[in-house]
Amino acid sequence: MNVFRLYFLILLIFFLGCTDNDYIHFMNKPYLKKVWQINIGKYNNEYYNYSFSFNKDIIFIYNYSGIIKAISLKDGKQKWFVNLSCKYKKFRNDGIFLLGNICVDIKNIYFGTENAKLYSINFSNGVIDWCVDAAGEILSKPFLFNDLVLVHTVNGVLQAFNKNNGEIKWSIFLGYSNFGVRGESEPVMFNNLIIIGSDNGFINVISPYDGKLIWKKFISYPYKDNFNNMIDVDYTPIIYHGVIYSLSSNGCFLAIDFISGDILYKYDNKFIKNIFIYNNCIYLLDNMNYLISLNIDNYYIKSQRMLPFKYDSISSILYKNYIIIGDNLGYLYLIDINNFSVFFRSKISNFGLNIIFYKNNKLFILDNNGYLFFYN
């Protein structure tokens, strides 16, 4: 009897250890396996939580108090740690340093802060190479082009800095609004030109070599049931086959010709919060979790369906033909965008999922209890 009980106990421990969140399966594609999970600590403030950037060996975890951790992708162990809020005078009287999003280069990481500083840090050891003043608060992610670091400040200025020494090369004022969502559009590049949204409701196309404006177009039309005064364009544009796709903060989706700046299509029936493009279709996700598919050639609405979530969903991203999305109960969903069906559903955490980040077959999931899961 004792032998039987021991055998049963061993089997129970084995099956309890093989939890369903160890693997994420894709049809006819390699599955993602959980490499490690670590507790990076809970961090809650008015500006949300942690963010991530990574290269092939290291993930950089950073929060808005100015703490940066370099974690090995191989084993989840910390390589270095820096707390900028302790090293430098804090800008806010509540002690929040407010570190912006990190941009990763070959040897350095670049980021801005709320106290209008731009930093370059050696990512092998966490040593600061240089720190310079910017025109204003930097909350968006810097963008690298050749030897330039481009930053968009809260007061509406786009600036270019030499990435080796922080020298300012040029600046241009894009526009500013006194009322809008806190945050700024990140620059993107197409045909060696910068495309970026601004707080005064415009999409701007700018030369990266001298900062000259090529054209700009007002796009901040509210969706039909929205009567608020926000006109800022904080959504980072998507460029596909010579067309710029963007969202205004008041929920309107627009398609704009890259060459002329003409508006090709406007969808303002619902408040759109995210855009996906796959297999010559545009997919729009609205604030009520309706997924709408448009033909990319004529913008004909092919289908629309409400995603099967009872609870608030967060952090939707696209992987091939799947939308990966999490909810506030800790479930991860894979939605097949060909038929809008739920292909995969798994309980990742007993706490709500906070952030989902995917790139180069690497998936990072952060839950609301401070646990970070890495799948590869």
Short mmCIF file of C-alpha atoms in Angstrom, two decimals:
data_model
loop_
_atom_site.label_atom_id
_atom_site.label_comp_id
_atom_site.label_asym_id
_atom_site.label_seq_id
_atom_site.Cartn_x
_atom_site.Cartn_y
_atom_site.Cartn_z
CA MET A 1 0.00 0.00 0.00
CA ASN A 2 2.86 2.37 0.88
CA VAL A 3 4.54 1.63 -2.47
CA PHE A 4 1.29 2.36 -4.31
CA ARG A 5 0.84 5.66 -2.48
CA LEU A 6 4.44 6.65 -3.22
CA TYR A 7 3.94 5.85 -6.93
CA PHE A 8 0.70 7.85 -7.03
CA LEU A 9 2.41 10.81 -5.32
CA ILE A 10 5.25 10.77 -7.88
CA LEU A 11 2.74 10.79 -10.76
CA LEU A 12 0.79 13.63 -9.16
CA ILE A 13 3.92 15.77 -8.74
CA PHE A 14 4.92 15.07 -12.34
CA PHE A 15 1.59 16.12 -13.84
CA LEU A 16 1.30 19.17 -11.63
CA GLY A 17 4.76 20.24 -12.79
CA CYS A 18 3.78 19.96 -16.46
CA THR A 19 1.55 23.01 -16.53
CA ASP A 20 -0.26 24.00 -19.72
CA ASN A 21 1.66 27.27 -19.98
CA ASP A 22 5.00 25.56 -20.76
CA TYR A 23 4.20 25.50 -24.49
CA ILE A 24 2.33 27.74 -26.93
CA HIS A 25 1.30 25.81 -30.03
CA PHE A 26 0.76 27.12 -33.57
CA MET A 27 -0.86 25.10 -36.36
CA ASN A 28 1.72 23.91 -38.91
CA LYS A 29 4.37 26.09 -37.24
CA PRO A 30 7.01 25.47 -34.54
CA TYR A 31 5.65 25.84 -31.03
CA LEU A 32 7.04 28.33 -28.52
CA LYS A 33 8.51 26.78 -25.37
CA LYS A 34 8.85 28.54 -22.06
CA VAL A 35 12.55 29.09 -21.39
CA TRP A 36 12.27 30.74 -17.98
CA GLN A 37 10.14 32.85 -15.72
CA ILE A 38 11.42 35.36 -13.17
CA ASN A 39 9.89 37.78 -10.72
CA ILE A 40 10.99 41.31 -11.55
CA GLY A 41 8.77 42.86 -8.88
CA LYS A 42 5.45 44.63 -8.92
CA TYR A 43 5.57 48.27 -9.91
CA ASN A 44 2.47 50.43 -10.11
CA ASN A 45 2.13 54.13 -10.74
CA GLU A 46 0.03 56.52 -12.76
CA TYR A 47 2.04 55.87 -15.91
CA TYR A 48 1.64 52.08 -16.01
CA ASN A 49 4.39 49.54 -15.50
CA TYR A 50 7.46 47.97 -17.09
CA SER A 51 8.61 48.01 -20.71
CA PHE A 52 11.06 45.86 -22.66
CA SER A 53 13.68 46.01 -25.37
CA PHE A 54 16.15 43.29 -26.33
CA ASN A 55 18.92 42.17 -28.66
CA LYS A 56 19.96 38.59 -29.41
CA ASP A 57 21.45 37.97 -25.94
CA ILE A 58 19.93 40.44 -23.46
CA ILE A 59 16.50 41.74 -22.54
CA PHE A 60 16.42 45.23 -21.02
CA ILE A 61 13.64 45.62 -18.46
CA TYR A 62 12.92 49.14 -17.35
CA ASN A 63 10.27 50.97 -15.40
CA TYR A 64 9.27 54.57 -15.22
CA SER A 65 11.13 55.27 -11.99
CA GLY A 66 14.43 55.03 -13.88
CA ILE A 67 15.45 51.46 -13.02
CA ILE A 68 17.03 49.44 -15.84
CA LYS A 69 17.88 45.73 -15.58
CA ALA A 70 19.84 43.75 -18.17
CA ILE A 71 18.71 40.10 -18.09
CA SER A 72 20.36 37.21 -19.95
CA LEU A 73 17.98 35.57 -22.41
CA LYS A 74 19.78 32.27 -21.87
CA ASP A 75 19.01 31.75 -18.18
CA GLY A 76 17.07 34.79 -16.92
CA LYS A 77 19.92 35.94 -14.68
CA GLN A 78 20.64 39.63 -14.13
CA LYS A 79 23.80 40.93 -15.85
CA TRP A 80 23.68 44.49 -14.52
CA PHE A 81 21.39 46.97 -12.85
CA VAL A 82 21.26 50.78 -12.81
CA ASN A 83 18.97 53.18 -10.96
CA LEU A 84 19.05 56.58 -12.65
CA SER A 85 16.70 58.17 -10.14
CA CYS A 86 19.39 57.69 -7.48
CA LYS A 87 22.24 58.94 -9.67
CA TYR A 88 20.57 62.13 -10.86
CA LYS A 89 18.29 64.81 -9.46
CA LYS A 90 14.66 63.77 -9.73
CA PHE A 91 12.36 65.93 -11.76
CA ARG A 92 9.03 65.12 -10.15
CA ASN A 93 8.21 65.84 -6.52
CA ASP A 94 6.64 62.36 -6.17
CA GLY A 95 10.01 60.71 -6.87
CA ILE A 96 9.15 59.29 -10.30
CA PHE A 97 11.97 59.71 -12.77
CA LEU A 98 9.90 58.55 -15.76
CA LEU A 99 12.18 56.68 -18.10
CA GLY A 100 10.96 56.51 -21.70
CA ASN A 101 11.17 53.59 -24.13
CA ILE A 102 14.59 52.15 -24.96
CA CYS A 103 16.12 51.87 -28.44
CA VAL A 104 18.84 49.19 -28.86
CA ASP A 105 21.85 49.63 -31.17
CA ILE A 106 24.92 47.45 -31.78
CA LYS A 107 26.72 48.48 -28.58
CA ASN A 108 24.47 51.00 -26.84
CA ILE A 109 20.94 51.64 -25.69
CA TYR A 110 19.33 55.07 -26.08
CA PHE A 111 16.38 56.53 -24.18
CA GLY A 112 14.90 59.81 -23.02
CA THR A 113 13.36 60.90 -19.74
CA GLU A 114 10.73 63.22 -18.36
CA ASN A 115 13.37 65.70 -17.26
CA ALA A 116 14.33 66.27 -20.92
CA LYS A 117 17.53 64.21 -20.94
CA LEU A 118 18.71 61.84 -23.69
CA TYR A 119 21.02 59.01 -22.58
CA SER A 120 23.41 56.64 -24.27
CA ILE A 121 24.39 53.61 -22.14
CA ASN A 122 26.81 50.79 -22.97
CA PHE A 123 24.60 47.70 -22.82
CA SER A 124 27.45 45.34 -21.89
CA ASN A 125 28.04 46.96 -18.48
CA GLY A 126 25.42 49.68 -17.91
CA VAL A 127 27.95 52.55 -17.99
CA ILE A 128 26.64 55.92 -19.25
CA ASP A 129 28.53 57.04 -22.37
CA TRP A 130 26.83 60.44 -22.61
CA CYS A 131 23.81 62.40 -21.46
CA VAL A 132 22.54 65.58 -23.16
CA ASP A 133 19.62 68.01 -22.85
CA ALA A 134 16.70 67.75 -25.27
CA ALA A 135 14.08 70.36 -26.19
CA GLY A 136 11.51 68.84 -23.82
CA GLU A 137 10.28 65.67 -22.10
CA ILE A 138 10.99 62.49 -24.08
CA LEU A 139 8.35 59.82 -23.55
CA SER A 140 8.43 58.06 -26.92
CA LYS A 141 11.04 55.58 -28.15
CA PRO A 142 14.08 57.08 -29.94
CA PHE A 143 14.68 56.01 -33.54
CA LEU A 144 18.05 55.28 -35.13
CA PHE A 145 18.92 56.33 -38.68
CA ASN A 146 22.54 55.99 -39.81
CA ASP A 147 24.52 57.88 -37.13
CA LEU A 148 21.50 59.82 -35.84
CA VAL A 149 19.23 59.32 -32.83
CA LEU A 150 15.80 60.87 -33.49
CA VAL A 151 13.58 61.86 -30.55
CA HIS A 152 10.08 63.37 -30.40
CA THR A 153 9.53 65.58 -27.36
CA VAL A 154 6.27 66.26 -25.53
CA ASN A 155 6.32 69.94 -26.52
CA GLY A 156 6.19 68.98 -30.21
CA VAL A 157 9.83 69.10 -31.31
CA LEU A 158 11.57 66.42 -33.40
CA GLN A 159 15.34 66.44 -32.83
CA ALA A 160 18.28 64.58 -34.37
CA PHE A 161 21.39 63.84 -32.24
CA ASN A 162 24.72 62.32 -33.19
CA LYS A 163 24.57 58.83 -31.67
CA ASN A 164 28.31 58.81 -30.87
CA ASN A 165 28.52 62.00 -28.79
CA GLY A 166 25.00 63.44 -28.38
CA GLU A 167 25.61 66.54 -30.51
CA ILE A 168 22.39 68.14 -31.84
CA LYS A 169 22.31 68.04 -35.65
CA TRP A 170 18.90 69.64 -36.30
CA SER A 171 15.49 70.37 -34.75
CA ILE A 172 12.00 71.01 -36.17
CA PHE A 173 8.80 72.05 -34.41
CA LEU A 174 5.92 69.76 -35.44
CA GLY A 175 3.08 71.20 -33.43
CA TYR A 176 1.56 71.08 -29.97
CA SER A 177 -1.86 70.71 -28.33
CA ASN A 178 -2.79 71.68 -24.78
CA PHE A 179 -5.35 68.88 -24.56
CA GLY A 180 -4.62 65.25 -25.44
CA VAL A 181 -3.26 61.86 -24.44
CA ARG A 182 0.12 61.95 -22.67
CA GLY A 183 2.65 60.41 -25.04
CA GLU A 184 4.09 60.96 -28.51
CA SER A 185 4.21 59.17 -31.85
CA GLU A 186 7.50 57.43 -32.58
CA PRO A 187 9.31 58.17 -35.86
CA VAL A 188 9.30 55.51 -38.59
CA MET A 189 11.31 55.48 -41.81
CA PHE A 190 10.25 54.81 -45.41
CA ASN A 191 12.25 55.60 -48.58
CA ASN A 192 14.78 57.48 -46.42
CA LEU A 193 12.10 59.83 -45.09
CA ILE A 194 10.68 60.17 -41.58
CA ILE A 195 6.94 59.67 -41.00
CA ILE A 196 5.61 60.85 -37.65
CA GLY A 197 2.38 62.01 -36.02
CA SER A 198 2.09 65.23 -34.01
CA ASP A 199 -0.08 66.61 -31.22
CA ASN A 200 -1.79 69.14 -33.48
CA GLY A 201 -3.42 66.35 -35.50
CA PHE A 202 -1.02 66.00 -38.43
CA ILE A 203 0.99 63.27 -40.12
CA ASN A 204 4.37 64.75 -41.08
CA VAL A 205 6.94 63.58 -43.64
CA ILE A 206 10.44 64.95 -42.97
CA SER A 207 13.94 64.61 -44.40
CA PRO A 208 16.29 62.95 -41.86
CA TYR A 209 19.32 64.67 -43.35
CA ASP A 210 18.41 68.29 -42.58
CA GLY A 211 15.04 68.16 -40.78
CA LYS A 212 13.11 69.88 -43.60
CA LEU A 213 9.36 69.26 -43.85
CA ILE A 214 8.33 67.53 -47.10
CA TRP A 215 4.57 67.57 -46.46
CA LYS A 216 2.03 67.30 -43.66
CA LYS A 217 -1.63 66.33 -43.56
CA PHE A 218 -4.32 66.88 -40.94
CA ILE A 219 -5.89 63.49 -40.11
CA SER A 220 -7.51 63.88 -36.69
CA TYR A 221 -11.16 63.45 -37.61
CA PRO A 222 -13.21 62.02 -34.72
CA TYR A 223 -15.18 58.85 -35.16
CA LYS A 224 -18.87 59.57 -35.55
CA ASP A 225 -19.93 59.03 -31.91
CA ASN A 226 -16.99 60.87 -30.41
CA PHE A 227 -17.22 64.53 -29.47
CA ASN A 228 -14.06 65.05 -27.41
CA ASN A 229 -11.46 67.68 -28.18
CA MET A 230 -8.42 65.42 -28.50
CA ILE A 231 -6.72 65.77 -31.86
CA ASP A 232 -3.21 64.42 -31.18
CA VAL A 233 -1.76 61.63 -33.34
CA ASP A 234 0.23 59.48 -30.91
CA TYR A 235 -0.14 56.15 -32.74
CA THR A 236 3.09 55.21 -34.52
CA PRO A 237 2.27 55.00 -38.26
CA ILE A 238 2.44 51.78 -40.27
CA ILE A 239 3.73 51.95 -43.86
CA TYR A 240 2.77 49.17 -46.28
CA HIS A 241 3.21 49.25 -50.07
CA GLY A 242 3.57 53.03 -50.16
CA VAL A 243 0.54 53.76 -47.99
CA ILE A 244 0.64 55.26 -44.49
CA TYR A 245 -1.87 53.81 -42.03
CA SER A 246 -2.50 55.76 -38.86
CA LEU A 247 -4.89 56.40 -35.98
CA SER A 248 -5.84 59.62 -34.29
CA SER A 249 -6.36 59.73 -30.53
CA ASN A 250 -10.08 60.22 -31.09
CA GLY A 251 -10.35 56.81 -32.78
CA CYS A 252 -10.35 57.52 -36.52
CA PHE A 253 -8.42 55.22 -38.92
CA LEU A 254 -6.95 56.67 -42.11
CA ALA A 255 -5.00 55.48 -45.15
CA ILE A 256 -2.75 58.17 -46.69
CA ASP A 257 -0.74 58.13 -49.91
CA PHE A 258 2.96 58.43 -49.04
CA ILE A 259 3.90 60.48 -52.12
CA SER A 260 1.13 63.07 -52.21
CA GLY A 261 -0.29 63.03 -48.69
CA ASP A 262 -3.81 62.50 -50.07
CA ILE A 263 -6.27 60.67 -47.83
CA LEU A 264 -7.22 57.44 -49.60
CA TYR A 265 -9.66 56.09 -47.00
CA LYS A 266 -11.19 57.07 -43.67
CA TYR A 267 -12.99 54.77 -41.24
CA ASP A 268 -14.79 56.63 -38.46
CA ASN A 269 -17.67 54.31 -37.55
CA LYS A 270 -15.96 52.93 -34.46
CA PHE A 271 -13.18 53.90 -32.07
CA ILE A 272 -10.17 52.00 -33.43
CA LYS A 273 -7.28 51.22 -31.05
CA ASN A 274 -4.99 48.97 -33.09
CA ILE A 275 -4.06 48.10 -36.71
CA PHE A 276 -2.77 44.80 -38.12
CA ILE A 277 -1.83 44.05 -41.72
CA TYR A 278 -1.58 40.49 -43.03
CA ASN A 279 -2.03 38.79 -46.41
CA ASN A 280 -3.41 41.87 -48.21
CA CYS A 281 -5.94 42.57 -45.50
CA ILE A 282 -6.15 45.34 -42.92
CA TYR A 283 -7.47 44.33 -39.52
CA LEU A 284 -8.84 46.98 -37.18
CA LEU A 285 -9.43 46.26 -33.48
CA ASP A 286 -11.83 48.66 -31.79
CA ASN A 287 -12.28 49.54 -28.13
CA MET A 288 -15.15 47.04 -27.76
CA ASN A 289 -12.95 44.15 -29.04
CA TYR A 290 -14.57 44.01 -32.48
CA LEU A 291 -12.13 42.85 -35.16
CA ILE A 292 -12.87 44.33 -38.60
CA SER A 293 -11.17 43.12 -41.80
CA LEU A 294 -10.77 45.38 -44.85
CA ASN A 295 -9.59 44.54 -48.35
CA ILE A 296 -6.30 46.42 -48.72
CA ASP A 297 -6.96 47.38 -52.38
CA ASN A 298 -10.44 48.92 -52.15
CA TYR A 299 -11.03 49.06 -48.35
CA TYR A 300 -14.16 46.96 -48.70
CA ILE A 301 -15.23 45.59 -45.31
CA LYS A 302 -14.96 41.81 -45.65
CA SER A 303 -16.11 40.83 -42.18
CA GLN A 304 -16.37 41.98 -38.60
CA ARG A 305 -16.81 39.97 -35.46
CA MET A 306 -16.57 40.50 -31.74
CA LEU A 307 -13.69 38.63 -30.11
CA PRO A 308 -14.79 36.10 -27.48
CA PHE A 309 -13.70 37.91 -24.33
CA LYS A 310 -15.84 38.57 -21.30
CA TYR A 311 -13.15 40.67 -19.70
CA ASP A 312 -10.93 43.56 -20.70
CA SER A 313 -8.20 42.51 -23.11
CA ILE A 314 -4.74 44.05 -23.37
CA SER A 315 -1.55 44.08 -25.43
CA SER A 316 -2.74 42.72 -28.76
CA ILE A 317 0.10 41.83 -31.16
CA LEU A 318 0.29 40.04 -34.52
CA TYR A 319 2.25 36.82 -35.17
CA LYS A 320 1.89 35.59 -38.76
CA ASN A 321 -1.86 34.89 -39.07
CA TYR A 322 -2.53 35.02 -35.33
CA ILE A 323 -3.46 37.87 -33.07
CA ILE A 324 -1.92 37.19 -29.67
CA ILE A 325 -3.87 38.84 -26.90
CA GLY A 326 -4.19 38.52 -23.14
CA ASP A 327 -6.91 39.34 -20.64
CA ASN A 328 -7.09 40.54 -17.06
CA LEU A 329 -7.73 37.01 -15.74
CA GLY A 330 -4.34 35.74 -16.92
CA TYR A 331 -5.46 33.93 -20.12
CA LEU A 332 -3.50 34.11 -23.37
CA TYR A 333 -5.45 33.78 -26.65
CA LEU A 334 -4.38 33.11 -30.21
CA ILE A 335 -7.00 34.38 -32.67
CA ASP A 336 -6.81 33.06 -36.24
CA ILE A 337 -7.48 36.16 -38.32
CA ASN A 338 -8.54 34.08 -41.31
CA ASN A 339 -11.77 33.03 -39.59
CA PHE A 340 -11.64 34.97 -36.28
CA SER A 341 -11.70 31.70 -34.32
CA VAL A 342 -9.88 31.08 -31.04
CA PHE A 343 -7.11 28.68 -32.01
CA PHE A 344 -5.42 28.55 -28.60
CA ARG A 345 -6.35 29.53 -25.05
CA SER A 346 -4.13 28.97 -22.04
CA LYS A 347 -3.96 30.11 -18.46
CA ILE A 348 -0.54 31.75 -18.26
CA SER A 349 -0.91 33.29 -14.82
CA ASN A 350 -3.33 33.49 -11.92
CA PHE A 351 -3.03 37.25 -12.24
CA GLY A 352 -4.01 39.48 -15.15
CA LEU A 353 -1.61 39.82 -18.06
CA ASN A 354 -0.06 43.26 -18.23
CA ILE A 355 2.24 43.41 -21.26
CA ILE A 356 2.81 41.07 -24.22
CA PHE A 357 5.83 41.71 -26.41
CA TYR A 358 6.83 39.61 -29.45
CA LYS A 359 9.71 39.88 -31.90
CA ASN A 360 11.99 37.47 -33.80
CA ASN A 361 10.22 34.35 -32.46
CA LYS A 362 10.66 35.57 -28.89
CA LEU A 363 7.58 36.14 -26.76
CA PHE A 364 7.62 37.98 -23.43
CA ILE A 365 4.61 38.11 -21.12
CA LEU A 366 4.42 40.15 -17.93
CA ASP A 367 1.64 39.54 -15.44
CA ASN A 368 0.21 41.92 -12.85
CA ASN A 369 2.13 40.22 -10.04
CA GLY A 370 5.54 41.08 -11.50
CA TYR A 371 6.33 37.72 -13.14
CA LEU A 372 8.01 37.80 -16.55
CA PHE A 373 7.64 34.74 -18.82
CA PHE A 374 9.99 34.17 -21.78
CA TYR A 375 9.02 31.83 -24.65
CA ASN A 376 11.28 30.96 -27.56
#
